[in-house]
Amino acid sequence: MEFSPRAAELTTLLESRISNFYTNFQVDEIGRVVLVGDGIARVYGLNEIQAGEMVEFASGVKGIALNLENENVGIVVFGSDTAIKEGDLVKRTGSIVDVPAGKAMLGRVVDALGVPIDGRGALSDHERRRVEVKAPGIIERKSVHEPMQNGLKAVDSLVPIGRGAMTSFLAETTGILQNDLKRVIAYSTCSQLGYMIFVCGIFNYSFSVFHLMNHAFFKALLFLSAGSVIHAMSDEQDMRKMGGLASSFPFTYAMMLMGNLSLIGFPFPTGFYSKDVILELAYTKYTISGNFAFWLGCVSVLFTSYYSFRSLFLTFLGPTNSFGRDILRCHDAPIPMAIPLILLALGSLFVGYLAKV
């Protein structure tokens, strides 16, 4: 079987023989284009080329060597490849991608490679610098615990804090205007979610989960107690049509009182341990965002206290505004409903203390 070496192998062999025979003779690496298209040229003969080295085609177009293979080199053409033909010569420049720099560049218009295109001639008395250089060594520094208070970092930090604090504040301001017993409790839920979000914004995620757990107990207690009242009042939910129900609902009244005390952060039920520490964490951040969350959170607590005791007064302690027949049919929570209320009340009183460590 007759063996016919390929052109690339033959060229490499001849260059090697010539360089070994004439020790004082330097062989310049020149390749030829074997394939070109879509801005990529395949070139053989450039065996010593480096990755990222600039090359120049016979037409004057330049390119960069990126894909180095045994048989040929992949060249990315800078510009149009229409002037490049198969068989064209390609020569190395010996320089990794660099661009001119220095005062000679001032006032000149150049292309992406630093070649003047303003018609004022070539650059004179300039230095060249590589586009990619080795990065400096690792510098020891103190770890970052606090977000920067300017630029995008401040925006990134304020998004959860601002949204959480504003959610809490707006939900509270809406809750003070509600007359529906369930809606008052529902808006207080939105407010507590705001606390959970803004404590995440100050990077204390564990306390967000802590408040979520505590909130589950006293909010479930409030909703279930409200459901007991609404059911006994023939599905009436408007607090203005209730009043004076403490004598008819002593047990439910006690349950709602405990739930509301925990909700407003009264010492020392469950809600106090998480809500108090969230406000403390926001205040001790000593940042603009932390102070913003702290003061809005404090105002929200005042609003929470207002509509919580307003709901208790309108429902249980105020003058009776319902029909006598409705009052006569009223009954306190039955045993199947009282048992979960008691369990939730215990959680609303003691879970915060037991889990605070």
mmCIF file of C-alpha atoms in Angstrom:
data_model
loop_
_atom_site.group_PDB
_atom_site.id
_atom_site.type_symbol
_atom_site.label_atom_id
_atom_site.label_comp_id
_atom_site.label_asym_id
_atom_site.label_seq_id
_atom_site.Cartn_x
_atom_site.Cartn_y
_atom_site.Cartn_z
ATOM 1 C CA MET A 1 0.000 0.000 0.000
ATOM 2 C CA GLU A 2 1.521 3.326 -1.078
ATOM 3 C CA PHE A 3 1.649 6.045 1.592
ATOM 4 C CA SER A 4 1.088 9.653 0.529
ATOM 5 C CA PRO A 5 1.872 12.206 3.288
ATOM 6 C CA ARG A 6 -0.434 15.158 3.599
ATOM 7 C CA ALA A 7 0.760 18.658 2.793
ATOM 8 C CA ALA A 8 0.786 19.800 6.418
ATOM 9 C CA GLU A 9 2.934 16.866 7.520
ATOM 10 C CA LEU A 10 5.329 17.322 4.597
ATOM 11 C CA THR A 11 5.770 21.025 5.317
ATOM 12 C CA THR A 12 6.463 20.337 8.980
ATOM 13 C CA LEU A 13 9.039 17.686 8.098
ATOM 14 C CA LEU A 14 10.898 19.965 5.664
ATOM 15 C CA GLU A 15 11.028 22.840 8.128
ATOM 16 C CA SER A 16 12.389 20.535 10.809
ATOM 17 C CA ARG A 17 15.120 19.177 8.503
ATOM 18 C CA ILE A 18 16.177 22.614 7.304
ATOM 19 C CA SER A 19 16.368 24.069 10.796
ATOM 20 C CA ASN A 20 18.500 21.135 11.990
ATOM 21 C CA PHE A 21 20.831 21.271 8.993
ATOM 22 C CA TYR A 22 21.520 25.002 9.073
ATOM 23 C CA THR A 23 22.005 25.884 12.727
ATOM 24 C CA ASN A 24 22.364 29.608 12.045
ATOM 25 C CA PHE A 25 19.326 29.756 9.790
ATOM 26 C CA GLN A 26 16.004 30.942 11.236
ATOM 27 C CA VAL A 27 12.825 29.556 9.785
ATOM 28 C CA ASP A 28 9.860 31.960 9.908
ATOM 29 C CA GLU A 29 6.624 30.136 10.441
ATOM 30 C CA ILE A 30 4.252 30.786 7.601
ATOM 31 C CA GLY A 31 1.050 28.853 7.176
ATOM 32 C CA ARG A 32 -1.528 28.517 4.476
ATOM 33 C CA VAL A 33 -5.303 28.749 4.601
ATOM 34 C CA VAL A 34 -6.997 25.402 3.979
ATOM 35 C CA LEU A 35 -10.559 26.450 4.762
ATOM 36 C CA VAL A 36 -12.313 29.734 5.415
ATOM 37 C CA GLY A 37 -15.900 30.683 6.151
ATOM 38 C CA ASP A 38 -18.162 32.367 8.715
ATOM 39 C CA GLY A 39 -15.269 34.412 10.073
ATOM 40 C CA ILE A 40 -13.156 31.330 10.860
ATOM 41 C CA ALA A 41 -10.040 30.255 8.938
ATOM 42 C CA ARG A 42 -8.360 26.878 9.276
ATOM 43 C CA VAL A 43 -4.586 27.215 8.762
ATOM 44 C CA TYR A 44 -1.835 24.597 8.618
ATOM 45 C CA GLY A 45 1.878 25.113 9.093
ATOM 46 C CA LEU A 46 1.805 27.271 12.238
ATOM 47 C CA ASN A 47 3.117 24.640 14.624
ATOM 48 C CA GLU A 48 4.707 26.971 17.175
ATOM 49 C CA ILE A 49 1.910 29.494 17.380
ATOM 50 C CA GLN A 50 0.603 30.401 20.825
ATOM 51 C CA ALA A 51 -2.984 30.567 21.941
ATOM 52 C CA GLY A 52 -4.208 34.128 21.595
ATOM 53 C CA GLU A 53 -1.387 35.133 19.235
ATOM 54 C CA MET A 54 -2.138 37.587 16.452
ATOM 55 C CA VAL A 55 -1.662 36.534 12.831
ATOM 56 C CA GLU A 56 -1.783 38.465 9.570
ATOM 57 C CA PHE A 57 -3.222 37.199 6.316
ATOM 58 C CA ALA A 58 -1.814 38.044 2.885
ATOM 59 C CA SER A 59 -4.676 40.481 2.329
ATOM 60 C CA GLY A 60 -3.670 42.471 5.430
ATOM 61 C CA VAL A 61 -6.569 41.234 7.541
ATOM 62 C CA LYS A 62 -5.626 40.172 11.042
ATOM 63 C CA GLY A 63 -6.893 37.401 13.235
ATOM 64 C CA ILE A 64 -6.314 35.605 16.513
ATOM 65 C CA ALA A 65 -5.378 31.966 17.061
ATOM 66 C CA LEU A 66 -7.825 30.323 19.431
ATOM 67 C CA ASN A 67 -8.209 26.653 18.540
ATOM 68 C CA LEU A 68 -4.818 24.882 18.462
ATOM 69 C CA GLU A 69 -4.885 21.377 17.004
ATOM 70 C CA ASN A 70 -2.197 18.977 15.814
ATOM 71 C CA GLU A 71 -2.969 19.356 12.128
ATOM 72 C CA ASN A 72 -4.201 22.919 11.855
ATOM 73 C CA VAL A 73 -5.047 26.044 13.766
ATOM 74 C CA GLY A 74 -8.407 27.766 14.066
ATOM 75 C CA ILE A 75 -8.101 31.503 13.432
ATOM 76 C CA VAL A 76 -10.867 33.981 14.259
ATOM 77 C CA VAL A 77 -10.785 36.663 11.581
ATOM 78 C CA PHE A 78 -10.985 40.287 12.691
ATOM 79 C CA GLY A 79 -13.277 41.770 10.097
ATOM 80 C CA SER A 80 -14.600 40.382 6.841
ATOM 81 C CA ASP A 81 -13.226 37.099 5.514
ATOM 82 C CA THR A 82 -14.206 37.799 1.907
ATOM 83 C CA ALA A 83 -10.642 38.865 1.022
ATOM 84 C CA ILE A 84 -9.191 35.602 2.333
ATOM 85 C CA LYS A 85 -8.890 32.677 -0.063
ATOM 86 C CA GLU A 86 -7.835 29.075 0.335
ATOM 87 C CA GLY A 87 -4.080 28.807 -0.119
ATOM 88 C CA ASP A 88 -3.355 32.359 1.078
ATOM 89 C CA LEU A 89 -0.256 32.822 3.200
ATOM 90 C CA VAL A 90 -0.631 33.489 6.913
ATOM 91 C CA LYS A 91 2.235 34.752 9.063
ATOM 92 C CA ARG A 92 2.685 35.003 12.784
ATOM 93 C CA THR A 93 3.151 38.380 14.416
ATOM 94 C CA GLY A 94 4.718 37.011 17.591
ATOM 95 C CA SER A 95 2.476 39.115 19.812
ATOM 96 C CA ILE A 96 -0.417 38.062 21.969
ATOM 97 C CA VAL A 97 -3.462 40.283 21.477
ATOM 98 C CA ASP A 98 -2.308 43.758 22.437
ATOM 99 C CA VAL A 99 -3.302 47.309 21.666
ATOM 100 C CA PRO A 100 -1.389 50.587 21.547
ATOM 101 C CA ALA A 101 -1.427 52.741 24.657
ATOM 102 C CA GLY A 102 0.016 56.022 25.837
ATOM 103 C CA LYS A 103 -0.250 59.706 25.029
ATOM 104 C CA ALA A 104 -0.016 58.999 21.304
ATOM 105 C CA MET A 105 -3.589 57.710 21.492
ATOM 106 C CA LEU A 106 -4.978 61.033 22.684
ATOM 107 C CA GLY A 107 -7.241 62.615 20.095
ATOM 108 C CA ARG A 108 -6.905 59.721 17.648
ATOM 109 C CA VAL A 109 -9.687 57.563 16.212
ATOM 110 C CA VAL A 110 -8.750 53.879 16.113
ATOM 111 C CA ASP A 111 -10.488 50.589 15.512
ATOM 112 C CA ALA A 112 -10.798 47.731 17.996
ATOM 113 C CA LEU A 113 -7.159 46.726 17.412
ATOM 114 C CA GLY A 114 -5.808 50.245 17.833
ATOM 115 C CA VAL A 115 -5.192 50.841 14.123
ATOM 116 C CA PRO A 116 -5.788 54.520 13.230
ATOM 117 C CA ILE A 117 -8.802 55.108 11.003
ATOM 118 C CA ASP A 118 -8.854 58.900 11.147
ATOM 119 C CA GLY A 119 -6.578 59.427 8.132
ATOM 120 C CA ARG A 120 -3.826 61.097 10.166
ATOM 121 C CA GLY A 121 -1.208 58.430 9.619
ATOM 122 C CA ALA A 122 0.234 55.762 11.858
ATOM 123 C CA LEU A 123 0.761 56.153 15.579
ATOM 124 C CA SER A 124 4.218 57.264 16.634
ATOM 125 C CA ASP A 125 6.095 56.863 19.896
ATOM 126 C CA HIS A 126 3.595 54.579 21.583
ATOM 127 C CA GLU A 127 3.752 51.486 23.734
ATOM 128 C CA ARG A 128 1.680 48.361 23.379
ATOM 129 C CA ARG A 129 -0.112 46.572 26.184
ATOM 130 C CA ARG A 130 -1.746 43.183 26.227
ATOM 131 C CA VAL A 131 -5.501 42.968 26.395
ATOM 132 C CA GLU A 132 -5.331 40.076 28.856
ATOM 133 C CA VAL A 133 -2.752 40.120 31.625
ATOM 134 C CA LYS A 134 -2.114 37.993 34.658
ATOM 135 C CA ALA A 135 -4.228 39.042 37.604
ATOM 136 C CA PRO A 136 -2.443 40.298 40.727
ATOM 137 C CA GLY A 137 -1.968 37.995 43.658
ATOM 138 C CA ILE A 138 -4.645 37.412 46.261
ATOM 139 C CA ILE A 139 -4.809 40.249 48.769
ATOM 140 C CA GLU A 140 -5.947 39.444 52.279
ATOM 141 C CA ARG A 141 -8.802 41.594 53.465
ATOM 142 C CA LYS A 142 -11.441 41.579 56.143
ATOM 143 C CA SER A 143 -14.577 39.705 55.196
ATOM 144 C CA VAL A 144 -17.549 41.860 54.243
ATOM 145 C CA HIS A 145 -20.393 41.680 56.765
ATOM 146 C CA GLU A 146 -22.167 44.916 55.913
ATOM 147 C CA PRO A 147 -23.574 45.909 52.503
ATOM 148 C CA MET A 148 -22.173 49.095 51.016
ATOM 149 C CA GLN A 149 -24.475 52.040 51.545
ATOM 150 C CA ASN A 150 -24.117 53.425 48.049
ATOM 151 C CA GLY A 151 -24.770 52.358 44.494
ATOM 152 C CA LEU A 152 -26.302 49.035 43.523
ATOM 153 C CA LYS A 153 -25.309 47.363 46.780
ATOM 154 C CA ALA A 154 -27.563 49.736 48.706
ATOM 155 C CA VAL A 155 -30.435 49.048 46.316
ATOM 156 C CA ASP A 156 -29.952 45.286 46.680
ATOM 157 C CA SER A 157 -29.920 45.647 50.451
ATOM 158 C CA LEU A 158 -32.921 47.950 50.638
ATOM 159 C CA VAL A 159 -35.192 45.861 48.424
ATOM 160 C CA PRO A 160 -36.090 43.218 51.063
ATOM 161 C CA ILE A 161 -35.823 45.662 53.972
ATOM 162 C CA GLY A 162 -37.876 48.340 52.261
ATOM 163 C CA ARG A 163 -40.492 45.955 50.957
ATOM 164 C CA GLY A 164 -40.813 44.213 54.300
ATOM 165 C CA ALA A 165 -41.067 47.388 56.361
ATOM 166 C CA MET A 166 -43.468 49.055 53.932
ATOM 167 C CA THR A 167 -45.603 45.904 53.702
ATOM 168 C CA SER A 168 -45.870 45.832 57.481
ATOM 169 C CA PHE A 169 -46.686 49.537 57.703
ATOM 170 C CA LEU A 170 -49.268 49.619 54.889
ATOM 171 C CA ALA A 171 -51.004 46.479 56.142
ATOM 172 C CA GLU A 172 -51.310 48.031 59.599
ATOM 173 C CA THR A 173 -52.727 51.293 58.259
ATOM 174 C CA THR A 174 -55.278 49.305 56.270
ATOM 175 C CA GLY A 175 -56.164 47.124 59.246
ATOM 176 C CA ILE A 176 -57.144 50.061 61.471
ATOM 177 C CA LEU A 177 -59.907 50.975 59.001
ATOM 178 C CA GLN A 178 -61.483 47.526 58.752
ATOM 179 C CA ASN A 179 -64.767 46.561 60.425
ATOM 180 C CA ASP A 180 -64.807 42.926 59.332
ATOM 181 C CA LEU A 181 -63.458 40.766 62.164
ATOM 182 C CA LYS A 182 -61.663 38.333 59.857
ATOM 183 C CA ARG A 183 -60.232 41.090 57.669
ATOM 184 C CA VAL A 184 -58.623 42.767 60.661
ATOM 185 C CA ILE A 185 -56.820 39.531 61.480
ATOM 186 C CA ALA A 186 -55.966 38.958 57.811
ATOM 187 C CA TYR A 187 -54.299 42.357 57.457
ATOM 188 C CA SER A 188 -52.349 41.733 60.626
ATOM 189 C CA THR A 189 -51.073 38.568 58.930
ATOM 190 C CA CYS A 190 -49.748 40.664 56.028
ATOM 191 C CA SER A 191 -48.078 42.922 58.558
ATOM 192 C CA GLN A 192 -46.294 40.037 60.259
ATOM 193 C CA LEU A 193 -45.111 38.780 56.875
ATOM 194 C CA GLY A 194 -43.522 42.195 56.435
ATOM 195 C CA TYR A 195 -41.538 41.657 59.640
ATOM 196 C CA MET A 196 -40.311 38.309 58.329
ATOM 197 C CA ILE A 197 -39.161 39.857 55.062
ATOM 198 C CA PHE A 198 -37.310 42.836 56.456
ATOM 199 C CA VAL A 199 -35.435 40.710 58.982
ATOM 200 C CA CYS A 200 -34.277 38.657 55.978
ATOM 201 C CA GLY A 201 -33.084 41.952 54.491
ATOM 202 C CA ILE A 202 -30.706 42.409 57.422
ATOM 203 C CA PHE A 203 -29.430 38.859 56.920
ATOM 204 C CA ASN A 204 -30.940 37.232 60.018
ATOM 205 C CA TYR A 205 -32.872 34.464 58.330
ATOM 206 C CA SER A 206 -33.158 32.274 61.429
ATOM 207 C CA PHE A 207 -35.184 34.952 63.241
ATOM 208 C CA SER A 208 -37.495 35.187 60.251
ATOM 209 C CA VAL A 209 -38.250 31.481 60.646
ATOM 210 C CA PHE A 210 -38.543 31.973 64.420
ATOM 211 C CA HIS A 211 -41.193 34.658 63.960
ATOM 212 C CA LEU A 212 -42.949 32.525 61.352
ATOM 213 C CA MET A 213 -43.222 29.679 63.853
ATOM 214 C CA ASN A 214 -44.422 31.939 66.671
ATOM 215 C CA HIS A 215 -46.840 33.719 64.358
ATOM 216 C CA ALA A 216 -48.404 30.400 63.372
ATOM 217 C CA PHE A 217 -49.618 29.794 66.929
ATOM 218 C CA PHE A 218 -51.174 33.128 67.856
ATOM 219 C CA LYS A 219 -52.569 33.842 64.392
ATOM 220 C CA ALA A 220 -54.222 30.417 64.186
ATOM 221 C CA LEU A 221 -55.651 31.085 67.653
ATOM 222 C CA LEU A 222 -57.095 34.427 66.516
ATOM 223 C CA PHE A 223 -58.623 33.055 63.313
ATOM 224 C CA LEU A 224 -60.179 30.074 65.070
ATOM 225 C CA SER A 225 -61.567 32.290 67.849
ATOM 226 C CA ALA A 226 -62.990 34.693 65.273
ATOM 227 C CA GLY A 227 -64.568 31.748 63.483
ATOM 228 C CA SER A 228 -66.190 30.648 66.726
ATOM 229 C CA VAL A 229 -67.732 34.106 67.207
ATOM 230 C CA ILE A 230 -68.881 34.414 63.594
ATOM 231 C CA HIS A 231 -70.459 30.962 63.651
ATOM 232 C CA ALA A 232 -72.335 31.717 66.875
ATOM 233 C CA MET A 233 -73.507 35.082 65.483
ATOM 234 C CA SER A 234 -75.180 33.457 62.464
ATOM 235 C CA ASP A 235 -72.241 34.258 60.144
ATOM 236 C CA GLU A 236 -72.171 37.952 61.026
ATOM 237 C CA GLN A 237 -68.634 39.355 60.567
ATOM 238 C CA ASP A 238 -69.180 43.101 61.036
ATOM 239 C CA MET A 239 -67.831 44.060 64.468
ATOM 240 C CA ARG A 240 -70.133 47.105 64.556
ATOM 241 C CA LYS A 241 -73.082 44.715 64.784
ATOM 242 C CA MET A 242 -71.659 42.835 67.744
ATOM 243 C CA GLY A 243 -70.598 44.133 71.155
ATOM 244 C CA GLY A 244 -71.121 42.958 74.712
ATOM 245 C CA LEU A 245 -70.304 39.339 73.883
ATOM 246 C CA ALA A 246 -67.817 38.813 76.713
ATOM 247 C CA SER A 247 -70.585 37.529 78.989
ATOM 248 C CA SER A 248 -71.801 35.079 76.329
ATOM 249 C CA PHE A 249 -68.317 34.069 75.125
ATOM 250 C CA PRO A 250 -66.056 34.164 78.188
ATOM 251 C CA PHE A 251 -63.838 31.333 76.947
ATOM 252 C CA THR A 252 -63.522 32.679 73.396
ATOM 253 C CA TYR A 253 -62.913 36.173 74.778
ATOM 254 C CA ALA A 254 -60.041 34.845 76.904
ATOM 255 C CA MET A 255 -58.574 33.049 73.874
ATOM 256 C CA MET A 256 -58.725 36.157 71.685
ATOM 257 C CA LEU A 257 -57.229 38.263 74.458
ATOM 258 C CA MET A 258 -54.233 35.928 74.723
ATOM 259 C CA GLY A 259 -53.835 35.848 70.941
ATOM 260 C CA ASN A 260 -53.925 39.641 70.675
ATOM 261 C CA LEU A 261 -51.448 40.088 73.522
ATOM 262 C CA SER A 262 -49.052 37.782 71.698
ATOM 263 C CA LEU A 263 -49.707 39.571 68.389
ATOM 264 C CA ILE A 264 -48.844 43.042 69.684
ATOM 265 C CA GLY A 265 -45.644 41.796 71.339
ATOM 266 C CA PHE A 266 -46.795 42.272 74.931
ATOM 267 C CA PRO A 267 -44.271 40.862 77.428
ATOM 268 C CA PHE A 268 -43.943 37.881 77.736
ATOM 269 C CA PRO A 269 -46.130 35.803 75.406
ATOM 270 C CA THR A 270 -44.738 34.073 72.309
ATOM 271 C CA GLY A 271 -44.956 37.008 69.901
ATOM 272 C CA PHE A 272 -42.850 39.203 72.173
ATOM 273 C CA TYR A 273 -39.713 37.075 71.844
ATOM 274 C CA SER A 274 -39.560 37.185 68.057
ATOM 275 C CA LYS A 275 -40.982 40.652 67.352
ATOM 276 C CA ASP A 276 -38.821 42.334 69.985
ATOM 277 C CA VAL A 277 -35.613 40.719 68.749
ATOM 278 C CA ILE A 278 -36.440 41.637 65.121
ATOM 279 C CA LEU A 279 -36.756 45.321 66.031
ATOM 280 C CA GLU A 280 -33.615 45.096 68.145
ATOM 281 C CA LEU A 281 -31.642 43.581 65.276
ATOM 282 C CA ALA A 282 -32.834 46.295 62.896
ATOM 283 C CA TYR A 283 -31.873 49.058 65.335
ATOM 284 C CA THR A 284 -28.423 47.652 66.128
ATOM 285 C CA LYS A 285 -27.471 47.487 62.437
ATOM 286 C CA TYR A 286 -26.695 51.228 62.726
ATOM 287 C CA THR A 287 -27.398 51.700 59.030
ATOM 288 C CA ILE A 288 -29.886 53.795 57.092
ATOM 289 C CA SER A 289 -31.817 50.724 56.025
ATOM 290 C CA GLY A 290 -31.794 49.300 59.553
ATOM 291 C CA ASN A 291 -33.117 52.522 61.090
ATOM 292 C CA PHE A 292 -35.744 52.754 58.353
ATOM 293 C CA ALA A 293 -37.004 49.258 59.176
ATOM 294 C CA PHE A 294 -36.828 49.854 62.938
ATOM 295 C CA TRP A 295 -38.934 53.020 62.994
ATOM 296 C CA LEU A 296 -41.529 51.720 60.558
ATOM 297 C CA GLY A 297 -41.682 48.526 62.604
ATOM 298 C CA CYS A 298 -42.283 50.516 65.801
ATOM 299 C CA VAL A 299 -45.080 52.523 64.198
ATOM 300 C CA SER A 300 -46.570 49.268 62.929
ATOM 301 C CA VAL A 301 -46.578 47.894 66.480
ATOM 302 C CA LEU A 302 -48.600 50.898 67.649
ATOM 303 C CA PHE A 303 -51.123 50.382 64.858
ATOM 304 C CA THR A 304 -51.288 46.671 65.685
ATOM 305 C CA SER A 305 -52.092 47.470 69.298
ATOM 306 C CA TYR A 306 -54.771 49.925 68.230
ATOM 307 C CA TYR A 307 -56.766 47.669 65.917
ATOM 308 C CA SER A 308 -56.266 44.587 68.113
ATOM 309 C CA PHE A 309 -57.861 46.216 71.152
ATOM 310 C CA ARG A 310 -60.399 47.959 68.922
ATOM 311 C CA SER A 311 -61.561 44.555 67.684
ATOM 312 C CA LEU A 312 -61.770 43.271 71.270
ATOM 313 C CA PHE A 313 -63.761 46.300 72.380
ATOM 314 C CA LEU A 314 -66.212 46.284 69.460
ATOM 315 C CA THR A 315 -66.759 42.530 69.691
ATOM 316 C CA PHE A 316 -66.737 41.759 73.400
ATOM 317 C CA LEU A 317 -66.648 44.860 75.614
ATOM 318 C CA GLY A 318 -68.597 47.609 73.877
ATOM 319 C CA PRO A 319 -72.343 48.164 73.950
ATOM 320 C CA THR A 320 -74.489 45.505 72.335
ATOM 321 C CA ASN A 321 -75.445 46.380 68.770
ATOM 322 C CA SER A 322 -76.997 43.080 67.712
ATOM 323 C CA PHE A 323 -80.562 41.834 67.900
ATOM 324 C CA GLY A 324 -81.691 40.278 71.151
ATOM 325 C CA ARG A 325 -82.610 37.038 69.423
ATOM 326 C CA ASP A 326 -79.033 36.695 68.151
ATOM 327 C CA ILE A 327 -77.641 37.215 71.641
ATOM 328 C CA LEU A 328 -79.998 34.611 73.074
ATOM 329 C CA ARG A 329 -78.873 32.036 70.517
ATOM 330 C CA CYS A 330 -75.176 32.701 71.159
ATOM 331 C CA HIS A 331 -73.055 29.962 72.647
ATOM 332 C CA ASP A 332 -69.389 29.638 73.464
ATOM 333 C CA ALA A 333 -67.027 27.316 71.615
ATOM 334 C CA PRO A 334 -68.045 23.655 71.894
ATOM 335 C CA ILE A 335 -65.604 21.065 73.228
ATOM 336 C CA PRO A 336 -64.304 19.934 69.790
ATOM 337 C CA MET A 337 -63.411 23.560 69.036
ATOM 338 C CA ALA A 338 -62.250 24.416 72.547
ATOM 339 C CA ILE A 339 -59.530 21.748 72.601
ATOM 340 C CA PRO A 340 -57.530 23.153 69.644
ATOM 341 C CA LEU A 341 -58.086 26.671 71.013
ATOM 342 C CA ILE A 342 -56.505 25.645 74.313
ATOM 343 C CA LEU A 343 -53.538 24.016 72.564
ATOM 344 C CA LEU A 344 -52.986 27.084 70.399
ATOM 345 C CA ALA A 345 -53.299 29.344 73.442
ATOM 346 C CA LEU A 346 -50.570 27.385 75.217
ATOM 347 C CA GLY A 347 -48.367 27.753 72.151
ATOM 348 C CA SER A 348 -49.144 31.477 71.978
ATOM 349 C CA LEU A 349 -48.002 31.879 75.565
ATOM 350 C CA PHE A 350 -44.981 29.592 75.954
ATOM 351 C CA VAL A 351 -43.480 28.525 72.596
ATOM 352 C CA GLY A 352 -41.558 31.780 72.157
ATOM 353 C CA TYR A 353 -39.871 31.404 75.545
ATOM 354 C CA LEU A 354 -39.100 27.722 75.046
ATOM 355 C CA ALA A 355 -37.650 28.237 71.545
ATOM 356 C CA LYS A 356 -35.789 31.507 72.099
ATOM 357 C CA VAL A 357 -32.485 29.748 72.820
#
